[in-house]
Short mmCIF file of C-alpha atoms in Angstrom, two decimals:
data_model
loop_
_atom_site.label_atom_id
_atom_site.label_comp_id
_atom_site.label_asym_id
_atom_site.label_seq_id
_atom_site.Cartn_x
_atom_site.Cartn_y
_atom_site.Cartn_z
CA MET A 1478 99.42 2.20 -10.72
CA LEU A 1479 98.84 2.21 -6.98
CA PRO A 1480 101.65 1.04 -4.67
CA ILE A 1481 101.25 -2.49 -3.32
CA CYS A 1482 101.14 -1.24 0.27
CA LEU A 1483 98.24 1.09 -0.58
CA ILE A 1484 96.38 -1.71 -2.33
CA LEU A 1485 96.78 -3.87 0.76
CA VAL A 1486 95.49 -1.09 3.00
CA ILE A 1487 92.46 -0.57 0.76
CA GLY A 1488 91.81 -4.30 0.61
CA ILE A 1489 91.96 -4.70 4.38
CA SER A 1490 89.69 -1.68 4.85
CA ILE A 1491 87.11 -3.14 2.48
CA LEU A 1492 87.29 -6.50 4.29
CA ILE A 1493 86.71 -4.80 7.65
CA ILE A 1494 83.69 -2.95 6.24
CA VAL A 1495 82.25 -6.14 4.75
CA LEU A 1496 82.69 -8.03 8.00
CA SER A 1497 81.08 -5.22 9.98
CA LEU A 1498 78.10 -5.19 7.64
CA ARG A 1499 77.65 -8.95 7.72
CA LYS A 1500 74.19 -9.82 8.98
CA LYS A 1501 74.29 -10.90 12.59
CA LYS A 1502 72.47 -14.08 13.56
CA THR A 1503 69.08 -13.70 15.17
CA ALA A 1504 68.21 -15.38 18.44
CA LYS A 1505 66.11 -17.97 16.63
CA GLU A 1506 68.91 -18.75 14.16
CA ILE A 1507 71.34 -19.38 17.02
CA VAL A 1508 68.88 -21.59 18.89
CA ASN A 1509 68.34 -23.66 15.75
CA GLU A 1510 72.12 -23.98 15.30
CA MET A 1511 72.50 -25.22 18.88
CA GLY A 1512 71.07 -28.58 17.86
CA ILE A 1513 70.61 -30.88 20.83
CA GLY A 1514 72.11 -30.26 24.26
CA TRP A 1515 73.43 -32.07 27.32
CA ASN A 1516 73.72 -30.90 30.94
CA LEU A 1517 76.86 -31.38 33.02
CA GLY A 1518 74.56 -32.13 35.92
CA ASN A 1519 75.32 -32.55 39.62
CA THR A 1520 78.81 -31.14 39.24
CA PHE A 1521 79.33 -27.36 39.35
CA ASP A 1522 75.74 -27.02 40.57
CA CYS A 1523 76.21 -29.01 43.80
CA PHE A 1524 75.35 -27.26 47.06
CA GLU A 1525 74.89 -27.98 50.76
CA LYS A 1526 73.40 -25.16 52.78
CA SER A 1527 75.12 -25.98 56.06
CA LYS A 1528 78.52 -26.89 54.64
CA LYS A 1529 81.55 -24.82 53.69
CA PHE A 1530 83.60 -26.00 50.73
CA ASN A 1531 87.31 -25.26 51.06
CA SER A 1532 88.06 -25.58 47.35
CA PRO A 1533 86.15 -25.57 44.06
CA ASP A 1534 86.79 -29.27 43.58
CA GLU A 1535 85.13 -30.06 46.92
CA GLN A 1536 81.91 -28.55 45.61
CA ILE A 1537 82.26 -30.11 42.17
CA THR A 1538 82.55 -33.62 43.69
CA ALA A 1539 80.12 -33.09 46.61
CA TRP A 1540 77.35 -35.22 45.14
CA GLY A 1541 79.54 -38.08 43.95
CA ASN A 1542 80.70 -37.15 40.46
CA ILE A 1543 84.39 -36.91 39.67
CA ILE A 1544 86.23 -33.78 38.58
CA PRO A 1545 85.57 -33.18 34.87
CA THR A 1546 88.46 -33.15 32.42
CA LYS A 1547 88.79 -31.63 28.98
CA GLU A 1548 88.74 -35.05 27.36
CA MET A 1549 85.66 -36.11 29.31
CA ILE A 1550 83.72 -32.98 28.42
CA LEU A 1551 84.53 -33.05 24.73
CA LYS A 1552 83.70 -36.73 24.23
CA ILE A 1553 80.01 -35.91 24.42
CA LYS A 1554 80.26 -34.10 21.08
CA LYS A 1555 80.72 -37.33 19.13
CA TYR A 1556 77.20 -38.39 20.12
CA GLY A 1557 75.71 -35.49 18.22
CA PHE A 1558 75.48 -32.86 20.95
CA LYS A 1559 76.30 -29.33 19.85
CA THR A 1560 75.49 -27.65 23.17
CA ILE A 1561 76.60 -28.22 26.75
CA ARG A 1562 74.68 -26.51 29.53
CA LEU A 1563 76.93 -25.75 32.48
CA PRO A 1564 74.74 -25.36 35.58
CA VAL A 1565 76.67 -23.39 38.24
CA THR A 1566 75.69 -22.76 41.85
CA TRP A 1567 77.67 -19.75 43.05
CA MET A 1568 76.54 -19.44 46.68
CA HIS A 1569 79.49 -21.23 48.28
CA PHE A 1570 82.07 -19.02 46.59
CA ILE A 1571 80.54 -15.56 46.80
CA ASP A 1572 80.40 -13.24 49.79
CA GLU A 1573 77.38 -11.35 51.14
CA SER A 1574 77.81 -8.69 48.44
CA GLY A 1575 78.10 -11.22 45.64
CA ASN A 1576 81.85 -10.94 45.09
CA VAL A 1577 83.07 -14.13 43.41
CA ASN A 1578 86.07 -16.10 44.62
CA SER A 1579 88.74 -15.97 41.91
CA ASP A 1580 89.55 -19.71 42.13
CA TRP A 1581 85.90 -20.58 41.54
CA MET A 1582 85.62 -18.24 38.58
CA SER A 1583 88.77 -19.75 37.09
CA ARG A 1584 87.40 -23.30 37.34
CA VAL A 1585 84.16 -22.25 35.67
CA LYS A 1586 86.09 -20.43 32.95
CA GLU A 1587 88.32 -23.42 32.31
CA VAL A 1588 85.40 -25.70 31.45
CA ILE A 1589 83.72 -23.04 29.29
CA GLU A 1590 86.94 -22.67 27.30
CA TRP A 1591 87.05 -26.43 26.71
CA ILE A 1592 83.53 -26.33 25.33
CA ILE A 1593 83.62 -23.31 23.03
CA LYS A 1594 87.13 -23.96 21.69
CA ASP A 1595 85.69 -27.16 20.23
CA LYS A 1596 82.95 -25.04 18.60
CA MET A 1597 80.18 -26.20 20.87
CA TYR A 1598 77.67 -23.84 22.41
CA CYS A 1599 77.82 -23.39 26.19
CA ILE A 1600 74.97 -22.18 28.42
CA LEU A 1601 76.18 -20.67 31.69
CA ASN A 1602 73.68 -19.89 34.42
CA VAL A 1603 72.98 -19.13 38.09
CA HIS A 1604 71.57 -22.48 39.15
CA HIS A 1605 70.63 -23.64 42.67
CA ASP A 1606 71.21 -20.21 44.20
CA GLY A 1607 67.47 -19.73 43.76
CA VAL A 1608 66.36 -22.90 45.53
CA ASN A 1609 63.91 -22.14 48.34
CA GLY A 1610 66.00 -21.01 51.31
CA ASN A 1611 69.04 -20.07 49.26
CA TRP A 1612 69.93 -16.40 48.84
CA LEU A 1613 68.35 -15.65 45.45
CA SER A 1614 64.96 -16.91 46.63
CA GLU A 1615 64.76 -13.62 48.59
CA GLY A 1616 64.08 -11.84 45.31
CA MET A 1617 64.39 -8.07 45.16
CA LYS A 1618 65.85 -7.96 48.69
CA VAL A 1619 69.10 -9.27 47.19
CA LYS A 1620 68.93 -7.43 43.86
CA ASN A 1621 72.27 -5.65 44.43
CA LYS A 1622 73.98 -8.96 45.14
CA TYR A 1623 72.42 -10.42 41.99
CA ILE A 1624 73.55 -7.43 39.90
CA ASN A 1625 77.06 -7.68 41.32
CA LEU A 1626 77.27 -11.40 40.54
CA TRP A 1627 76.18 -10.96 36.95
CA SER A 1628 78.43 -7.91 36.56
CA GLN A 1629 81.44 -10.07 37.39
CA ILE A 1630 80.34 -12.93 35.15
CA ALA A 1631 79.71 -10.51 32.30
CA GLU A 1632 83.09 -8.85 32.79
CA GLU A 1633 84.96 -12.15 32.94
CA PHE A 1634 83.45 -13.44 29.71
CA LYS A 1635 82.75 -10.26 27.75
CA ASN A 1636 85.28 -11.11 25.04
CA PHE A 1637 84.07 -14.69 24.51
CA ASN A 1638 82.36 -15.31 21.18
CA ASP A 1639 78.68 -16.03 20.64
CA TYR A 1640 79.10 -19.72 21.43
CA LEU A 1641 78.69 -18.63 25.05
CA ILE A 1642 75.13 -17.97 26.21
CA PHE A 1643 74.00 -16.59 29.56
CA GLU A 1644 70.89 -17.86 31.38
CA SER A 1645 69.54 -15.55 34.11
CA MET A 1646 68.37 -18.08 36.73
CA ASN A 1647 67.14 -21.62 37.19
CA GLU A 1648 63.90 -22.92 38.76
CA VAL A 1649 63.43 -19.84 40.92
CA LYS A 1650 59.94 -19.77 42.42
CA PHE A 1651 58.89 -16.43 43.85
CA GLN A 1652 55.65 -16.38 45.81
CA ILE A 1653 53.51 -13.99 47.84
CA GLY A 1654 51.30 -16.18 49.97
CA ASP A 1655 49.70 -18.75 47.68
CA LYS A 1656 50.27 -16.70 44.51
CA TYR A 1657 53.28 -16.68 42.26
CA ASP A 1658 55.14 -13.37 42.27
CA PHE A 1659 55.66 -12.80 38.56
CA LEU A 1660 56.64 -9.16 39.11
CA THR A 1661 59.76 -10.10 41.09
CA LEU A 1662 60.76 -12.56 38.38
CA LEU A 1663 60.27 -9.88 35.72
CA ASN A 1664 62.30 -7.33 37.67
CA LEU A 1665 65.23 -9.69 38.21
CA ASN A 1666 65.20 -10.81 34.59
CA GLN A 1667 65.26 -7.14 33.57
CA LEU A 1668 68.22 -6.45 35.89
CA PHE A 1669 70.01 -9.41 34.30
CA ILE A 1670 69.51 -8.05 30.78
CA ASP A 1671 70.48 -4.50 31.73
CA THR A 1672 73.61 -5.65 33.56
CA VAL A 1673 74.88 -7.87 30.75
CA ARG A 1674 74.00 -5.54 27.89
CA ASN A 1675 75.79 -2.60 29.55
CA SER A 1676 78.94 -4.57 30.39
CA GLY A 1677 80.76 -4.02 27.11
CA GLY A 1678 82.64 -6.35 24.81
CA LYS A 1679 80.58 -8.95 22.98
CA ASN A 1680 77.88 -8.98 25.67
CA GLY A 1681 76.01 -6.29 23.79
CA ASP A 1682 75.10 -8.86 21.14
CA ARG A 1683 75.17 -12.10 23.13
CA LEU A 1684 72.16 -14.42 23.20
CA LEU A 1685 70.54 -14.21 26.64
CA LEU A 1686 68.08 -16.66 28.16
CA ILE A 1687 65.27 -15.35 30.33
CA ALA A 1688 64.23 -17.75 33.07
CA GLY A 1689 60.64 -18.90 33.31
CA MET A 1690 58.71 -19.20 36.56
CA ASP A 1691 59.91 -22.14 38.66
CA GLY A 1692 61.33 -23.73 35.50
CA ASN A 1693 57.76 -24.70 34.68
CA ALA A 1694 56.41 -24.64 31.12
CA ASP A 1695 52.75 -24.06 32.08
CA LEU A 1696 53.55 -21.18 34.45
CA THR A 1697 55.88 -19.59 31.91
CA CYS A 1698 53.29 -19.87 29.16
CA SER A 1699 50.63 -18.26 31.34
CA SER A 1700 49.33 -14.75 30.74
CA GLU A 1701 50.90 -13.61 34.02
CA TYR A 1702 54.44 -14.18 32.77
CA SER A 1703 56.01 -11.03 31.31
CA ILE A 1704 59.00 -10.55 29.03
CA PRO A 1705 61.60 -7.94 30.02
CA ILE A 1706 62.87 -5.35 27.54
CA ASP A 1707 66.02 -6.18 25.60
CA PRO A 1708 67.32 -3.22 23.58
CA ILE A 1709 68.58 -5.49 20.78
CA ASN A 1710 65.79 -8.09 21.04
CA LYS A 1711 68.20 -11.03 21.12
CA PHE A 1712 66.92 -13.36 23.79
CA GLY A 1713 65.09 -16.59 24.36
CA VAL A 1714 63.01 -18.05 27.17
CA SER A 1715 64.15 -21.08 29.16
CA PHE A 1716 62.36 -23.62 31.34
CA ASN A 1717 62.29 -27.37 32.04
CA TYR A 1718 60.04 -30.06 30.65
CA TYR A 1719 59.22 -32.76 33.20
CA VAL A 1720 55.66 -33.51 32.15
CA PRO A 1721 53.94 -35.45 33.57
CA GLU A 1722 55.84 -35.15 36.85
CA LYS A 1723 54.34 -38.36 38.17
CA PHE A 1724 56.31 -40.16 35.45
CA THR A 1725 59.46 -38.08 35.13
CA LEU A 1726 60.04 -37.01 38.74
CA GLU A 1727 57.88 -38.71 41.33
CA LEU A 1728 59.45 -41.64 43.14
CA ASP A 1729 57.66 -44.95 42.90
CA SER A 1730 58.17 -45.43 46.64
CA ALA A 1731 56.75 -42.04 47.54
CA PRO A 1732 53.28 -41.32 46.11
CA TRP A 1733 52.61 -37.75 45.07
CA THR A 1734 50.14 -35.96 47.32
CA TYR A 1735 48.40 -32.64 46.95
CA GLU A 1736 45.62 -30.84 48.80
CA LEU A 1737 42.52 -29.31 47.24
CA GLU A 1738 39.67 -27.80 49.26
CA ASN A 1739 40.97 -29.39 52.46
CA VAL A 1740 41.04 -32.86 50.91
CA THR A 1741 44.39 -34.65 50.41
CA TYR A 1742 44.73 -36.62 47.19
CA GLU A 1743 47.35 -39.24 46.47
CA VAL A 1744 48.72 -39.92 42.99
CA ILE A 1745 50.72 -43.09 42.54
CA SER A 1746 53.81 -42.57 40.42
CA MET A 1747 53.71 -43.71 36.79
CA THR A 1748 56.25 -46.27 35.63
CA HIS A 1749 54.93 -46.41 32.05
CA TRP A 1750 54.73 -43.68 29.37
CA GLY A 1751 53.74 -43.96 25.75
CA GLU A 1752 49.98 -44.23 25.45
CA LYS A 1753 48.01 -42.13 22.96
CA ASP A 1754 47.04 -39.65 25.69
CA ASP A 1755 50.71 -39.20 26.64
CA TYR A 1756 51.70 -38.25 23.10
CA GLU A 1757 48.73 -35.92 22.77
CA GLU A 1758 49.61 -34.19 26.04
CA MET A 1759 53.18 -33.59 24.85
CA LEU A 1760 52.04 -32.31 21.47
CA ASN A 1761 49.51 -29.95 23.08
CA ASN A 1762 52.21 -28.61 25.39
CA PHE A 1763 54.58 -27.93 22.50
CA GLU A 1764 51.78 -26.24 20.57
CA ASN A 1765 51.15 -24.02 23.58
CA ILE A 1766 54.85 -23.11 23.65
CA LYS A 1767 54.66 -22.27 19.95
CA LYS A 1768 51.60 -20.08 20.39
CA THR A 1769 53.01 -18.28 23.43
CA PHE A 1770 56.57 -17.66 22.24
CA LEU A 1771 57.55 -18.95 18.79
CA ASP A 1772 54.71 -17.20 17.01
CA LYS A 1773 56.03 -13.97 18.55
CA GLN A 1774 59.54 -14.71 17.25
CA ILE A 1775 60.81 -15.62 20.73
CA PRO A 1776 62.85 -18.86 20.68
CA VAL A 1777 62.72 -21.35 23.53
CA ILE A 1778 65.39 -23.50 25.12
CA ILE A 1779 63.99 -26.39 27.10
CA ASN A 1780 67.01 -26.59 29.34
CA GLU A 1781 66.18 -29.83 31.12
CA VAL A 1782 64.40 -32.95 29.90
CA GLY A 1783 64.84 -36.21 31.73
CA VAL A 1784 63.31 -39.09 33.68
CA LEU A 1785 64.28 -40.71 36.96
CA THR A 1786 66.27 -43.77 35.93
CA GLU A 1787 66.83 -45.30 39.37
CA GLU A 1788 63.22 -45.54 40.53
CA LYS A 1789 61.66 -48.51 38.71
CA LYS A 1790 60.70 -46.57 35.61
CA GLU A 1791 60.16 -48.78 32.58
CA SER A 1792 63.26 -48.58 30.34
CA LYS A 1793 61.22 -48.60 27.14
CA SER A 1794 59.06 -45.76 28.46
CA ILE A 1795 62.10 -43.69 29.43
CA ARG A 1796 63.44 -44.08 25.90
CA GLU A 1797 60.10 -43.25 24.34
CA PHE A 1798 59.69 -40.09 26.43
CA LEU A 1799 63.17 -38.83 25.55
CA PHE A 1800 62.90 -39.74 21.88
CA SER A 1801 59.53 -38.04 21.58
CA SER A 1802 60.70 -34.88 23.34
CA PHE A 1803 63.79 -34.42 21.20
CA LEU A 1804 62.21 -35.42 17.89
CA LEU A 1805 59.23 -33.16 18.48
CA SER A 1806 61.50 -30.21 19.28
CA ILE A 1807 63.20 -30.64 15.91
CA ASP A 1808 59.85 -30.12 14.18
CA TYR A 1809 59.58 -26.59 15.61
CA ASP A 1810 61.47 -23.59 14.30
CA GLY A 1811 63.12 -22.05 17.37
CA ILE A 1812 63.07 -24.80 20.03
CA MET A 1813 66.04 -26.80 21.27
CA VAL A 1814 66.23 -29.32 24.10
CA CYS A 1815 68.93 -30.28 26.62
CA LEU A 1816 69.12 -33.66 28.36
CA TRP A 1817 69.41 -33.45 32.14
CA ASP A 1818 72.04 -36.01 33.10
CA THR A 1819 73.59 -36.66 36.52
CA SER A 1820 75.85 -39.27 34.89
CA LYS A 1821 77.19 -41.41 37.71
CA LYS A 1822 74.94 -43.90 39.44
CA GLY A 1823 74.83 -43.03 43.10
CA ALA A 1824 75.63 -39.39 42.29
CA GLY A 1825 72.13 -38.60 41.10
CA ASP A 1826 68.94 -40.17 39.86
CA MET A 1827 68.79 -39.28 36.16
CA ASN A 1828 71.71 -41.24 34.83
CA PHE A 1829 72.14 -41.65 31.08
CA TYR A 1830 75.75 -41.13 29.98
CA ASP A 1831 78.59 -42.55 32.05
CA LYS A 1832 81.15 -39.85 31.32
CA GLU A 1833 83.85 -41.58 33.36
CA ASN A 1834 83.83 -44.59 31.05
CA ASP A 1835 82.43 -42.98 27.90
CA ARG A 1836 79.38 -45.22 27.58
CA TRP A 1837 75.60 -45.01 27.76
CA TYR A 1838 73.84 -47.06 30.41
CA ASP A 1839 71.15 -47.68 27.79
CA GLU A 1840 72.95 -48.04 24.45
CA LYS A 1841 69.73 -47.42 22.55
CA ILE A 1842 69.58 -43.89 23.97
CA GLY A 1843 73.16 -43.20 22.90
CA ASP A 1844 72.42 -44.56 19.43
CA PHE A 1845 69.37 -42.34 19.17
CA PHE A 1846 71.25 -39.15 19.93
CA THR A 1847 74.05 -40.09 17.55
CA LYS A 1848 71.63 -40.72 14.69
CA ILE A 1849 69.42 -37.65 15.03
#
């Protein structure tokens, strides 16, 4: 008969082998598990080009929201959300080489720990750094700074479990003249993958999100958009869904204008959404996403869906647009959607959940998310 200590050693060894052989989740399986998501908007992503913030909390509160707390962040889970996207603008707390201020990194880390310790997924990104005029909009000229930034993020979080997901960029629009520069986007996305995958720890198997062009679904689904190479093929593509913009984004007081063949056209903002053509447009767009990515086993995270709530948009139409977007995403294998929410009235213009007082401005929207 074998000694008890030897039996224990053998048993532990077998358990380790079994765990190591356990099938790892695919990118699509993780995206499906992420359920529905919510953005902690206009908080860590605040920026002001001409201003210096003396502390992390000055940036976090710059646009009117209060400092988030653990209790505030975790309350969103009870409404059915399994994912929180944490948009982070790094520009105010990195130097010219991309070295991150330790206090800023600690504040970011604190919130991520709140999220994943409650078994919610967290998407961490590089957010408004790519806005036109900000440093990342310079593209390959700042590639070393970009690599250094992601090297530090990857190092800081390399031992976090797979509830943490990295997103390369947000709404970065690279252009050469009048044409979109898809090559620069591809190159930076590739540098992101290479940097994270080679950083050690659990980053070698972490789900990574590859940014689309300008956060735009049509541009990202175009034939010009290219996918970088991931050695383990565990990635998804991310972009926004604000379609049609004249309903979701354009201000009622400021008509949308565009120029074509030297003629300026004016499009008055929509306040109503929900006609047959609106539903058909949304369905056609989702089918295009399916054809472009899902059919190739590439999952998609629509990282922002929302409607201006402070600009005379019809409440019923806002609800119908959100309900349709989220319900339609559930019908597709490999798509999940995150609500863009600036939370506090006066601190943004897409306000849905009042996180200070734990209530929804439109209770029907809160009920919807809870039920689905």
